[in-house]
CSV table of C-alpha atoms in Angstrom, one decimal:
chain,number,residue,atom,x,y,z
S,277,MET,CA,102.6,58.3,67.0
S,278,ASP,CA,104.7,61.5,66.5
S,279,ASN,CA,108.3,61.2,67.6
S,280,ASP,CA,108.0,64.5,69.5
S,281,LEU,CA,104.7,63.8,71.0
S,282,LEU,CA,105.4,65.1,74.5
S,283,PRO,CA,106.1,68.7,73.8
S,284,ASP,CA,102.8,68.9,71.8
S,285,LEU,CA,100.9,67.2,74.6
S,286,CYS,CA,102.4,69.4,77.3
S,287,ASP,CA,101.5,72.5,75.3
S,288,ALA,CA,97.9,71.4,74.7
S,289,TYR,CA,97.2,69.8,78.2
S,290,GLU,CA,99.6,71.5,80.6
S,291,ASP,CA,97.0,71.7,83.3
S,292,LYS,CA,96.2,67.9,83.0
S,293,ILE,CA,99.6,66.3,82.9
S,294,LEU,CA,102.3,65.3,85.4
S,295,TRP,CA,105.8,65.4,84.1
S,296,LEU,CA,108.3,62.9,85.7
S,297,PRO,CA,111.4,65.1,86.1
S,298,VAL,CA,113.9,62.2,85.7
S,299,THR,CA,116.6,61.8,83.1
S,300,TRP,CA,115.4,58.6,81.6
S,301,GLN,CA,117.5,56.4,79.3
S,302,ASP,CA,115.9,54.7,76.3
S,303,TYR,CA,116.7,51.0,76.0
S,304,GLY,CA,113.8,49.5,74.0
S,305,GLY,CA,113.4,49.4,70.2
S,306,LYS,CA,110.3,51.6,70.5
S,307,SER,CA,111.0,55.2,71.8
S,308,VAL,CA,107.5,56.5,71.6
S,309,PHE,CA,104.8,54.5,73.6
S,310,SER,CA,101.8,55.0,75.7
S,311,GLY,CA,99.2,53.1,77.7
S,312,GLN,CA,97.3,52.5,80.9
S,313,ILE,CA,99.6,52.1,83.9
S,314,VAL,CA,100.1,48.9,85.9
S,315,THR,CA,102.3,49.5,89.0
S,316,LEU,CA,104.8,47.5,90.9
S,317,ARG,CA,107.1,48.5,93.8
S,318,CYS,CA,110.1,46.2,94.5
S,319,PHE,CA,113.6,46.6,95.7
S,320,GLU,CA,116.4,44.7,93.9
S,321,ASP,CA,113.9,41.7,93.4
S,322,ASN,CA,112.0,41.2,90.2
S,323,SER,CA,110.2,38.0,91.3
S,324,LEU,CA,106.7,39.6,90.6
S,325,VAL,CA,107.6,41.0,87.2
S,326,ARG,CA,107.3,37.7,85.4
S,327,GLY,CA,103.7,37.1,86.7
S,328,ILE,CA,102.6,40.6,85.6
S,329,LEU,CA,104.2,40.4,82.1
S,330,SER,CA,102.7,37.0,81.6
S,331,ARG,CA,99.2,38.6,81.5
S,332,PRO,CA,97.7,40.3,78.4
S,333,GLY,CA,99.3,43.7,78.2
S,334,LYS,CA,97.6,45.3,75.1
S,335,GLY,CA,97.4,49.0,75.7
S,336,LYS,CA,99.3,48.8,79.0
S,337,VAL,CA,102.6,50.0,80.4
S,338,LEU,CA,104.3,48.5,83.5
S,339,VAL,CA,105.9,51.1,85.8
S,340,ILE,CA,108.3,49.6,88.3
S,341,ASP,CA,109.5,51.6,91.2
S,342,GLY,CA,112.8,50.0,92.1
S,343,HIS,CA,113.6,52.8,94.6
S,344,GLY,CA,116.1,54.2,92.1
S,345,SER,CA,118.6,51.4,92.8
S,346,VAL,CA,121.0,50.5,90.0
S,347,ASN,CA,122.6,47.7,92.0
S,348,ARG,CA,120.4,45.0,90.4
S,349,ALA,CA,118.6,44.9,87.0
S,350,LEU,CA,114.9,44.6,87.4
S,351,LEU,CA,114.4,43.8,83.6
S,352,GLY,CA,116.4,41.8,81.2
S,353,ASP,CA,115.9,40.1,77.8
S,354,GLN,CA,113.7,37.1,79.0
S,355,LEU,CA,111.2,39.3,80.7
S,356,ALA,CA,111.2,41.9,77.9
S,357,LEU,CA,110.5,39.1,75.4
S,358,LEU,CA,107.6,37.9,77.5
S,359,ALA,CA,106.3,41.5,77.5
S,360,VAL,CA,106.4,41.6,73.7
S,361,GLN,CA,104.7,38.2,73.4
S,362,ASN,CA,101.9,39.5,75.6
S,363,GLU,CA,101.6,42.8,73.7
S,364,TRP,CA,102.7,45.2,76.4
S,365,GLN,CA,103.4,48.7,75.1
S,366,GLY,CA,106.3,49.5,77.4
S,367,ILE,CA,108.1,49.2,80.7
S,368,VAL,CA,109.4,52.0,82.8
S,369,VAL,CA,111.9,51.1,85.5
S,370,TYR,CA,112.9,53.5,88.2
S,371,GLY,CA,116.0,51.4,88.6
S,372,ALA,CA,118.3,49.4,86.2
S,373,VAL,CA,117.9,47.0,83.3
S,374,ARG,CA,120.3,44.7,81.5
S,375,ASP,CA,120.7,42.8,78.2
S,376,VAL,CA,120.4,46.2,76.5
S,377,VAL,CA,121.5,45.1,73.0
S,378,THR,CA,118.6,42.6,72.9
S,379,LEU,CA,116.2,45.2,74.4
S,380,SER,CA,117.1,47.7,71.7
S,381,GLY,CA,115.9,45.2,69.0
S,382,LEU,CA,112.5,44.6,70.5
S,383,ASN,CA,109.2,46.3,69.6
S,384,LEU,CA,108.8,47.5,73.2
S,385,GLY,CA,109.3,50.8,74.9
S,386,VAL,CA,111.8,50.5,77.8
S,387,LYS,CA,113.0,53.4,79.9
S,388,ALA,CA,115.2,53.1,83.0
S,389,LEU,CA,117.7,55.1,85.0
S,390,GLY,CA,120.6,52.9,83.9
S,391,VAL,CA,122.2,49.5,83.4
S,392,CYS,CA,123.5,46.8,85.7
S,393,PRO,CA,124.6,43.3,84.5
S,394,LEU,CA,123.6,41.7,87.8
S,395,LYS,CA,120.4,39.8,88.1
S,396,THR,CA,118.1,40.5,91.0
S,397,LEU,CA,117.6,38.7,94.3
S,398,LYS,CA,114.6,36.3,94.4
S,399,ARG,CA,112.7,36.9,97.6
S,400,GLN,CA,109.2,37.1,96.2
S,401,SER,CA,108.9,40.6,97.6
S,402,GLY,CA,107.1,43.6,96.1
S,403,GLU,CA,103.7,45.2,95.9
S,404,GLU,CA,101.5,45.3,92.8
S,405,ASN,CA,98.8,47.8,91.9
S,406,VAL,CA,99.9,50.4,94.5
S,407,MET,CA,100.4,54.1,94.3
S,408,LEU,CA,104.1,54.8,93.4
S,409,SER,CA,105.9,57.9,94.6
S,410,PHE,CA,109.3,58.9,93.1
S,411,ALA,CA,110.8,62.1,91.7
S,412,ASP,CA,108.2,64.0,93.8
S,413,CYS,CA,105.4,62.5,91.7
S,414,ARG,CA,102.6,60.2,92.5
S,415,ILE,CA,101.6,57.5,90.0
S,416,PHE,CA,98.4,55.5,90.4
S,417,PRO,CA,97.4,52.2,88.8
S,418,GLY,CA,95.1,53.0,85.9
S,419,ASP,CA,96.7,56.4,85.1
S,420,HIS,CA,97.9,56.8,81.6
S,421,LEU,CA,101.5,57.2,80.6
S,422,TYR,CA,103.0,58.9,77.4
S,423,ALA,CA,106.6,58.6,76.6
S,424,ASP,CA,109.0,59.7,73.9
S,425,GLN,CA,112.7,60.8,73.8
S,426,ASN,CA,111.7,64.0,75.6
S,427,GLY,CA,110.7,62.1,78.7
S,428,ILE,CA,107.5,60.8,80.4
S,429,ILE,CA,104.2,62.4,81.3
S,430,VAL,CA,101.3,60.9,83.3
S,431,THR,CA,97.6,61.8,83.2
S,432,PRO,CA,94.7,60.4,85.3
S,433,HIS,CA,92.7,59.8,82.1
S,434,PRO,CA,93.6,59.2,78.5
S,435,LEU,CA,94.2,62.4,76.5
S,436,PRO,CA,91.7,63.1,73.7
S,437,ASN,CA,92.8,62.2,70.1
S,438,ILE,CA,95.8,60.1,71.2
S,439,VAL,CA,95.9,56.6,69.9
S,440,GLU,CA,97.4,54.3,72.6
């Protein structure tokens, strides 16, 4: 995929895309990625992330709504390695990640708000496959996400002529 994919997609499909107006940081070894969205909402507890990333993820991107909290890291090296093993395209965290040196060496797209070295609480709380709402945007399970260093856009259906 082109490294400046998003500007071209926004020009061609402006009426079909939703831009997430967040200043994302890149932490994965792959800065350009796309796929069908799987959603998870959780607050400072990543108990459900392992189960999701244990499933086959070919062509998929996990979007985690961590309520914007950077007090606990919702993704670290072990979960990211699991995602790579199961062929996930990427993970977007509306919250924090950790183990960023390891993350940067993985063939995985990872975007987040920031970094926190603290692990999460383990309360087995969260909601999978729900509509997420952050940054004045609604993201639904099954939507398609496109990401590069220009940011993230979401569409309800895959865009034509884009290889995910």
